[in-house]
Short mmCIF file of N, CA, C and O in Angstrom, two decimals:
data_model
loop_
_atom_site.label_atom_id
_atom_site.label_comp_id
_atom_site.label_asym_id
_atom_site.label_seq_id
_atom_site.Cartn_x
_atom_site.Cartn_y
_atom_site.Cartn_z
N MET A 13 80.80 80.88 93.07
CA MET A 13 82.23 80.89 93.34
C MET A 13 82.90 81.84 92.36
O MET A 13 82.47 81.99 91.22
N LEU A 14 83.97 82.46 92.83
CA LEU A 14 84.78 83.34 92.00
C LEU A 14 86.23 83.17 92.42
O LEU A 14 86.55 83.24 93.61
N ILE A 15 87.10 82.91 91.47
CA ILE A 15 88.53 82.85 91.75
C ILE A 15 89.09 84.23 91.41
O ILE A 15 88.92 84.72 90.30
N VAL A 16 89.72 84.85 92.39
CA VAL A 16 90.25 86.20 92.24
C VAL A 16 91.69 86.09 91.77
O VAL A 16 92.59 85.78 92.56
N GLU A 17 91.90 86.33 90.50
CA GLU A 17 93.25 86.22 89.91
C GLU A 17 94.10 87.43 90.29
O GLU A 17 93.62 88.56 90.31
N GLY A 18 95.34 87.21 90.63
CA GLY A 18 96.30 88.28 90.87
C GLY A 18 96.25 88.91 92.25
O GLY A 18 97.08 89.77 92.55
N ALA A 19 95.32 88.51 93.08
CA ALA A 19 95.24 89.10 94.41
C ALA A 19 96.50 88.78 95.21
O ALA A 19 96.94 87.64 95.24
N GLY A 20 97.08 89.79 95.82
CA GLY A 20 98.27 89.61 96.63
C GLY A 20 99.56 89.58 95.86
O GLY A 20 100.63 89.44 96.45
N ARG A 21 99.52 89.74 94.55
CA ARG A 21 100.72 89.70 93.72
C ARG A 21 101.35 91.09 93.63
O ARG A 21 100.65 92.08 93.42
N TRP A 22 102.68 91.16 93.79
CA TRP A 22 103.41 92.43 93.69
C TRP A 22 103.17 93.07 92.33
O TRP A 22 103.26 92.41 91.30
N THR A 23 102.88 94.38 92.35
CA THR A 23 102.73 95.17 91.14
C THR A 23 103.52 96.45 91.34
O THR A 23 103.37 97.11 92.37
N VAL A 24 104.32 96.81 90.37
CA VAL A 24 105.08 98.05 90.46
C VAL A 24 104.10 99.21 90.39
O VAL A 24 103.30 99.30 89.46
N PRO A 25 104.12 100.11 91.39
CA PRO A 25 103.23 101.27 91.35
C PRO A 25 103.48 102.10 90.10
O PRO A 25 104.61 102.45 89.79
N ALA A 26 102.42 102.40 89.37
CA ALA A 26 102.52 103.16 88.12
C ALA A 26 102.19 104.62 88.39
O ALA A 26 101.05 104.97 88.62
N GLY A 27 103.22 105.46 88.39
CA GLY A 27 103.01 106.89 88.55
C GLY A 27 102.59 107.31 89.95
O GLY A 27 102.13 108.42 90.15
N ALA A 28 102.70 106.43 90.91
CA ALA A 28 102.33 106.76 92.29
C ALA A 28 103.35 106.13 93.23
O ALA A 28 104.12 105.27 92.83
N THR A 29 103.32 106.58 94.47
CA THR A 29 104.24 106.04 95.46
C THR A 29 103.89 104.59 95.79
O THR A 29 104.74 103.73 95.86
N ASN A 30 102.60 104.32 95.98
CA ASN A 30 102.11 103.00 96.34
C ASN A 30 101.01 102.60 95.37
O ASN A 30 100.52 103.43 94.59
N ASP A 31 100.60 101.34 95.43
CA ASP A 31 99.58 100.86 94.50
C ASP A 31 98.49 100.14 95.27
O ASP A 31 98.78 99.24 96.07
N TRP A 32 97.24 100.53 95.07
CA TRP A 32 96.08 99.86 95.67
C TRP A 32 95.15 99.46 94.54
O TRP A 32 94.77 100.30 93.71
N VAL A 33 94.80 98.18 94.48
CA VAL A 33 93.85 97.67 93.49
C VAL A 33 92.81 96.85 94.23
O VAL A 33 93.16 95.92 94.97
N GLU A 34 91.55 97.20 94.05
CA GLU A 34 90.47 96.41 94.64
C GLU A 34 90.07 95.34 93.63
O GLU A 34 89.78 95.64 92.48
N HIS A 35 90.06 94.07 94.07
CA HIS A 35 89.77 92.95 93.18
C HIS A 35 88.33 92.46 93.29
O HIS A 35 87.79 91.90 92.34
N LEU A 36 87.74 92.62 94.47
CA LEU A 36 86.40 92.07 94.73
C LEU A 36 85.70 92.96 95.72
O LEU A 36 86.31 93.41 96.70
N ARG A 37 84.42 93.23 95.46
CA ARG A 37 83.61 94.02 96.40
C ARG A 37 82.20 93.46 96.44
O ARG A 37 81.55 93.31 95.41
N VAL A 38 81.77 93.13 97.63
CA VAL A 38 80.38 92.79 97.92
C VAL A 38 80.05 93.59 99.18
O VAL A 38 80.95 94.12 99.83
N PRO A 39 78.79 93.74 99.56
CA PRO A 39 78.47 94.61 100.70
C PRO A 39 79.22 94.27 101.99
O PRO A 39 79.63 95.17 102.72
N ASP A 40 79.44 92.99 102.27
CA ASP A 40 80.03 92.62 103.57
C ASP A 40 81.54 92.54 103.59
O ASP A 40 82.12 92.41 104.66
N LEU A 41 82.21 92.60 102.43
CA LEU A 41 83.68 92.58 102.43
C LEU A 41 84.21 93.02 101.08
O LEU A 41 83.50 93.04 100.09
N SER A 42 85.48 93.38 101.09
CA SER A 42 86.18 93.63 99.84
C SER A 42 87.60 93.09 99.99
O SER A 42 88.12 92.93 101.10
N VAL A 43 88.20 92.79 98.85
CA VAL A 43 89.54 92.21 98.80
C VAL A 43 90.36 93.00 97.79
O VAL A 43 89.87 93.31 96.69
N GLY A 44 91.58 93.33 98.18
CA GLY A 44 92.44 94.05 97.27
C GLY A 44 93.91 93.76 97.55
O GLY A 44 94.24 92.98 98.46
N THR A 45 94.77 94.40 96.77
CA THR A 45 96.21 94.27 96.94
C THR A 45 96.80 95.66 97.12
O THR A 45 96.48 96.58 96.37
N TYR A 46 97.63 95.80 98.14
CA TYR A 46 98.32 97.05 98.43
C TYR A 46 99.81 96.78 98.32
O TYR A 46 100.32 95.85 98.96
N CYS A 47 100.51 97.57 97.49
CA CYS A 47 101.95 97.38 97.27
C CYS A 47 102.70 98.65 97.64
O CYS A 47 102.29 99.75 97.26
N ILE A 48 103.81 98.48 98.35
CA ILE A 48 104.69 99.57 98.73
C ILE A 48 106.11 99.16 98.32
O ILE A 48 106.59 98.11 98.75
N PRO A 49 106.78 99.95 97.49
CA PRO A 49 108.14 99.58 97.08
C PRO A 49 109.13 99.71 98.23
O PRO A 49 108.91 100.47 99.18
N ALA A 50 110.23 98.97 98.15
CA ALA A 50 111.29 99.07 99.15
C ALA A 50 111.69 100.53 99.30
O ALA A 50 111.84 101.26 98.32
N GLY A 51 111.80 100.97 100.56
CA GLY A 51 112.15 102.36 100.84
C GLY A 51 110.97 103.31 100.76
O GLY A 51 111.10 104.49 101.06
N GLY A 52 109.80 102.79 100.37
CA GLY A 52 108.61 103.63 100.21
C GLY A 52 108.00 104.04 101.54
O GLY A 52 108.37 103.54 102.60
N VAL A 53 107.06 104.97 101.45
CA VAL A 53 106.37 105.50 102.61
C VAL A 53 104.89 105.15 102.52
O VAL A 53 104.25 105.38 101.49
N ASP A 54 104.36 104.59 103.58
CA ASP A 54 102.95 104.25 103.67
C ASP A 54 102.21 105.47 104.21
O ASP A 54 102.40 105.85 105.36
N ASP A 55 101.38 106.10 103.37
CA ASP A 55 100.72 107.33 103.76
C ASP A 55 99.22 107.15 104.02
O ASP A 55 98.46 108.11 103.98
N GLN A 56 98.79 105.94 104.31
CA GLN A 56 97.37 105.70 104.51
C GLN A 56 96.87 106.29 105.82
O GLN A 56 97.64 106.53 106.75
N SER A 57 95.57 106.51 105.87
CA SER A 57 94.88 106.99 107.07
C SER A 57 94.08 105.83 107.64
O SER A 57 93.79 104.87 106.94
N PRO A 58 93.64 105.93 108.91
CA PRO A 58 92.81 104.87 109.47
C PRO A 58 91.55 104.66 108.63
O PRO A 58 91.01 105.61 108.05
N HIS A 59 91.10 103.42 108.58
CA HIS A 59 89.92 103.07 107.79
C HIS A 59 88.70 102.93 108.70
O HIS A 59 88.83 102.69 109.90
N THR A 60 87.54 103.04 108.12
CA THR A 60 86.30 102.92 108.88
C THR A 60 85.83 101.47 108.98
O THR A 60 84.80 101.20 109.59
N GLU A 61 86.58 100.55 108.40
CA GLU A 61 86.23 99.12 108.42
C GLU A 61 87.38 98.33 109.06
O GLU A 61 88.52 98.74 109.02
N ASP A 62 87.04 97.17 109.64
CA ASP A 62 88.06 96.24 110.10
C ASP A 62 88.83 95.75 108.89
O ASP A 62 88.28 95.66 107.79
N GLU A 63 90.10 95.40 109.09
CA GLU A 63 90.86 94.85 107.95
C GLU A 63 91.86 93.81 108.40
O GLU A 63 92.32 93.80 109.54
N ILE A 64 92.14 92.92 107.47
CA ILE A 64 93.16 91.90 107.65
C ILE A 64 94.16 92.06 106.52
O ILE A 64 93.77 92.18 105.35
N TYR A 65 95.44 92.10 106.87
CA TYR A 65 96.53 92.10 105.89
C TYR A 65 97.18 90.73 105.91
O TYR A 65 97.46 90.20 106.99
N VAL A 66 97.46 90.20 104.74
CA VAL A 66 98.27 88.99 104.61
C VAL A 66 99.47 89.39 103.76
O VAL A 66 99.32 89.81 102.61
N VAL A 67 100.67 89.30 104.35
CA VAL A 67 101.88 89.66 103.61
C VAL A 67 102.20 88.51 102.66
O VAL A 67 102.41 87.37 103.08
N THR A 68 102.20 88.81 101.36
CA THR A 68 102.49 87.78 100.36
C THR A 68 103.92 87.89 99.83
O THR A 68 104.44 86.93 99.29
N ALA A 69 104.53 89.08 99.99
CA ALA A 69 105.92 89.27 99.55
C ALA A 69 106.49 90.48 100.27
O ALA A 69 105.75 91.40 100.63
N GLY A 70 107.78 90.47 100.48
CA GLY A 70 108.47 91.62 101.05
C GLY A 70 108.59 91.59 102.57
O GLY A 70 108.13 90.67 103.23
N ARG A 71 109.24 92.63 103.07
CA ARG A 71 109.46 92.75 104.50
C ARG A 71 109.31 94.22 104.90
O ARG A 71 109.69 95.11 104.16
N ALA A 72 108.74 94.41 106.09
CA ALA A 72 108.53 95.76 106.62
C ALA A 72 108.26 95.65 108.11
O ALA A 72 108.35 94.56 108.69
N ARG A 73 107.89 96.76 108.68
CA ARG A 73 107.48 96.82 110.08
C ARG A 73 106.12 97.50 110.10
O ARG A 73 105.91 98.48 109.39
N ILE A 74 105.17 96.96 110.88
CA ILE A 74 103.89 97.63 111.06
C ILE A 74 103.92 98.33 112.41
O ILE A 74 104.41 97.76 113.40
N VAL A 75 103.42 99.55 112.42
CA VAL A 75 103.42 100.37 113.63
C VAL A 75 101.98 100.77 113.94
O VAL A 75 101.27 101.27 113.06
N THR A 76 101.56 100.54 115.18
CA THR A 76 100.24 100.94 115.67
C THR A 76 100.45 101.61 117.03
O THR A 76 101.56 101.55 117.58
N PRO A 77 99.42 102.21 117.61
CA PRO A 77 99.58 102.79 118.94
C PRO A 77 99.99 101.75 120.00
O PRO A 77 100.58 102.12 121.02
N ASP A 78 99.71 100.47 119.75
CA ASP A 78 100.06 99.42 120.71
C ASP A 78 101.49 98.93 120.57
O ASP A 78 101.96 98.15 121.39
N GLY A 79 102.20 99.33 119.49
CA GLY A 79 103.57 98.86 119.32
C GLY A 79 103.91 98.66 117.86
O GLY A 79 103.21 99.11 116.97
N ALA A 80 105.00 97.93 117.64
CA ALA A 80 105.50 97.68 116.28
C ALA A 80 105.91 96.22 116.18
O ALA A 80 106.27 95.60 117.18
N ALA A 81 105.86 95.69 114.96
CA ALA A 81 106.26 94.30 114.73
C ALA A 81 106.82 94.16 113.32
O ALA A 81 106.33 94.79 112.39
N GLU A 82 107.84 93.33 113.20
CA GLU A 82 108.40 92.98 111.89
C GLU A 82 107.44 92.01 111.21
O GLU A 82 106.92 91.10 111.85
N VAL A 83 107.21 92.21 109.91
CA VAL A 83 106.33 91.32 109.15
C VAL A 83 107.01 90.91 107.85
O VAL A 83 107.84 91.63 107.31
N GLY A 84 106.65 89.71 107.39
CA GLY A 84 107.18 89.18 106.14
C GLY A 84 106.19 88.18 105.57
O GLY A 84 105.08 88.01 106.12
N PRO A 85 106.56 87.49 104.50
CA PRO A 85 105.64 86.57 103.85
C PRO A 85 105.00 85.60 104.86
O PRO A 85 105.68 85.00 105.68
N GLY A 86 103.67 85.52 104.79
CA GLY A 86 102.92 84.65 105.68
C GLY A 86 102.37 85.35 106.91
O GLY A 86 101.49 84.81 107.58
N SER A 87 102.87 86.55 107.22
CA SER A 87 102.33 87.29 108.37
C SER A 87 100.89 87.68 108.10
O SER A 87 100.54 88.10 106.99
N VAL A 88 100.04 87.55 109.13
CA VAL A 88 98.64 87.95 109.05
C VAL A 88 98.41 88.97 110.16
O VAL A 88 98.70 88.71 111.32
N ILE A 89 97.89 90.14 109.78
CA ILE A 89 97.74 91.25 110.70
C ILE A 89 96.28 91.69 110.72
O ILE A 89 95.70 91.96 109.66
N PHE A 90 95.70 91.80 111.91
CA PHE A 90 94.34 92.34 112.04
C PHE A 90 94.44 93.76 112.56
O PHE A 90 95.15 94.02 113.55
N VAL A 91 93.74 94.68 111.90
CA VAL A 91 93.69 96.07 112.35
C VAL A 91 92.21 96.45 112.48
O VAL A 91 91.47 96.43 111.50
N PRO A 92 91.76 96.77 113.70
CA PRO A 92 90.36 97.15 113.88
C PRO A 92 90.06 98.51 113.25
O PRO A 92 90.95 99.35 113.10
N ALA A 93 88.81 98.70 112.90
CA ALA A 93 88.37 99.96 112.31
C ALA A 93 88.80 101.13 113.17
O ALA A 93 88.73 101.08 114.39
N GLY A 94 89.32 102.17 112.51
CA GLY A 94 89.69 103.40 113.20
C GLY A 94 91.07 103.43 113.81
O GLY A 94 91.53 104.49 114.24
N GLU A 95 91.78 102.29 113.84
CA GLU A 95 93.11 102.27 114.47
C GLU A 95 94.17 102.83 113.54
O GLU A 95 94.27 102.43 112.38
N GLU A 96 94.96 103.75 114.05
CA GLU A 96 96.12 104.27 113.31
C GLU A 96 97.08 103.11 113.06
O GLU A 96 97.34 102.32 113.96
N HIS A 97 97.59 103.02 111.83
CA HIS A 97 98.57 101.99 111.51
C HIS A 97 99.34 102.41 110.28
O HIS A 97 98.84 103.16 109.45
N ARG A 98 100.56 101.92 110.19
CA ARG A 98 101.43 102.30 109.10
C ARG A 98 102.50 101.25 108.92
O ARG A 98 102.99 100.70 109.90
N PHE A 99 102.85 100.99 107.68
CA PHE A 99 104.01 100.13 107.40
C PHE A 99 105.19 101.06 107.20
O PHE A 99 105.12 102.03 106.46
N ASP A 100 106.29 100.78 107.88
CA ASP A 100 107.51 101.55 107.67
C ASP A 100 108.68 100.60 107.58
O ASP A 100 108.52 99.38 107.65
N GLU A 101 109.86 101.16 107.40
CA GLU A 101 111.07 100.35 107.21
C GLU A 101 110.82 99.23 106.20
O GLU A 101 111.12 98.06 106.44
N VAL A 102 110.27 99.59 105.05
CA VAL A 102 110.00 98.62 103.98
C VAL A 102 111.35 98.29 103.34
O VAL A 102 111.90 99.09 102.59
N THR A 103 111.88 97.12 103.67
CA THR A 103 113.22 96.75 103.21
C THR A 103 113.20 95.93 101.92
O THR A 103 114.21 95.81 101.25
N GLU A 104 112.05 95.32 101.61
CA GLU A 104 111.86 94.59 100.35
C GLU A 104 110.48 94.98 99.83
O GLU A 104 109.56 95.20 100.61
N ASP A 105 110.33 95.04 98.49
CA ASP A 105 109.03 95.37 97.90
C ASP A 105 107.93 94.61 98.61
O ASP A 105 107.97 93.37 98.69
N LEU A 106 106.95 95.34 99.15
CA LEU A 106 105.93 94.76 100.01
C LEU A 106 104.61 94.60 99.25
O LEU A 106 104.10 95.57 98.68
N ALA A 107 104.08 93.38 99.23
CA ALA A 107 102.77 93.10 98.65
C ALA A 107 101.88 92.55 99.74
O ALA A 107 102.25 91.62 100.46
N LEU A 108 100.69 93.15 99.87
CA LEU A 108 99.75 92.78 100.93
C LEU A 108 98.40 92.44 100.32
O LEU A 108 97.84 93.24 99.56
N LEU A 109 97.88 91.28 100.65
CA LEU A 109 96.50 90.94 100.34
C LEU A 109 95.69 91.57 101.47
O LEU A 109 96.00 91.35 102.65
N VAL A 110 94.69 92.38 101.13
CA VAL A 110 93.94 93.11 102.14
C VAL A 110 92.46 92.72 102.05
O VAL A 110 91.88 92.73 100.96
N VAL A 111 91.89 92.37 103.20
CA VAL A 111 90.46 92.03 103.28
C VAL A 111 89.82 93.02 104.24
O VAL A 111 90.25 93.16 105.38
N PHE A 112 88.79 93.73 103.76
CA PHE A 112 88.04 94.68 104.57
C PHE A 112 86.66 94.11 104.88
O PHE A 112 86.03 93.51 104.00
N GLY A 113 86.20 94.31 106.09
CA GLY A 113 84.85 93.90 106.46
C GLY A 113 84.18 94.99 107.28
O GLY A 113 84.71 95.37 108.31
N PRO A 114 83.06 95.54 106.82
CA PRO A 114 82.46 95.37 105.51
C PRO A 114 83.35 95.98 104.42
O PRO A 114 84.49 96.34 104.70
N ALA A 115 82.84 96.09 103.21
CA ALA A 115 83.62 96.55 102.06
C ALA A 115 84.30 97.89 102.33
O ALA A 115 83.77 98.76 103.04
N TYR A 116 85.51 98.05 101.77
CA TYR A 116 86.32 99.25 101.93
C TYR A 116 85.51 100.52 101.64
O TYR A 116 84.86 100.64 100.62
N GLY A 117 85.54 101.45 102.59
CA GLY A 117 84.88 102.73 102.42
C GLY A 117 83.38 102.72 102.65
O GLY A 117 82.75 103.77 102.63
N SER A 118 82.79 101.56 102.89
CA SER A 118 81.33 101.49 103.01
C SER A 118 80.79 102.13 104.29
O SER A 118 79.62 102.49 104.35
N ARG A 119 81.63 102.30 105.30
CA ARG A 119 81.21 102.95 106.54
C ARG A 119 81.59 104.42 106.58
O ARG A 119 81.28 105.11 107.54
N ALA A 120 82.29 104.90 105.56
CA ALA A 120 82.71 106.30 105.53
C ALA A 120 81.47 107.19 105.51
O ALA A 120 80.50 106.88 104.82
N PRO A 121 81.49 108.30 106.25
CA PRO A 121 80.30 109.14 106.34
C PRO A 121 79.81 109.68 105.01
O PRO A 121 78.64 109.91 104.84
N ASP A 122 80.70 109.86 104.03
CA ASP A 122 80.28 110.42 102.74
C ASP A 122 79.90 109.36 101.71
O ASP A 122 79.67 109.68 100.57
N GLN A 123 79.86 108.08 102.12
CA GLN A 123 79.52 107.00 101.19
C GLN A 123 78.06 106.61 101.33
O GLN A 123 77.57 106.42 102.44
N PRO A 124 77.34 106.45 100.21
CA PRO A 124 75.96 105.96 100.30
C PRO A 124 75.94 104.50 100.72
O PRO A 124 76.89 103.76 100.45
N ALA A 125 74.89 104.09 101.39
CA ALA A 125 74.75 102.68 101.78
C ALA A 125 74.59 101.82 100.54
O ALA A 125 73.97 102.23 99.56
N GLU A 126 75.18 100.61 100.57
CA GLU A 126 75.07 99.70 99.42
C GLU A 126 73.82 98.86 99.54
O GLU A 126 73.33 98.56 100.55
#
């Protein structure tokens, strides 16, 4: 067992627009926190792994090719591998607990197998 301290907690991005911190990585999944300040821009690209976002703080809108939805604390969002997605209209500092399966970046073509 491992208790992951600080996962999903808002952190002010230091010297960057957004903040990504990976807290746990094993071959089949990884867990991290992604923070976007109010008014910020989400510049991420589609990932090679499935992911789940859990909004722990803040408010925004998630946009995918299938549509858009308002999200806030308690929202759980599934994004399949390869799907374009972006958080916009960030009206309150946004903190997201992110779970990737398998681990973040592990399916990327330039990554060695774990």
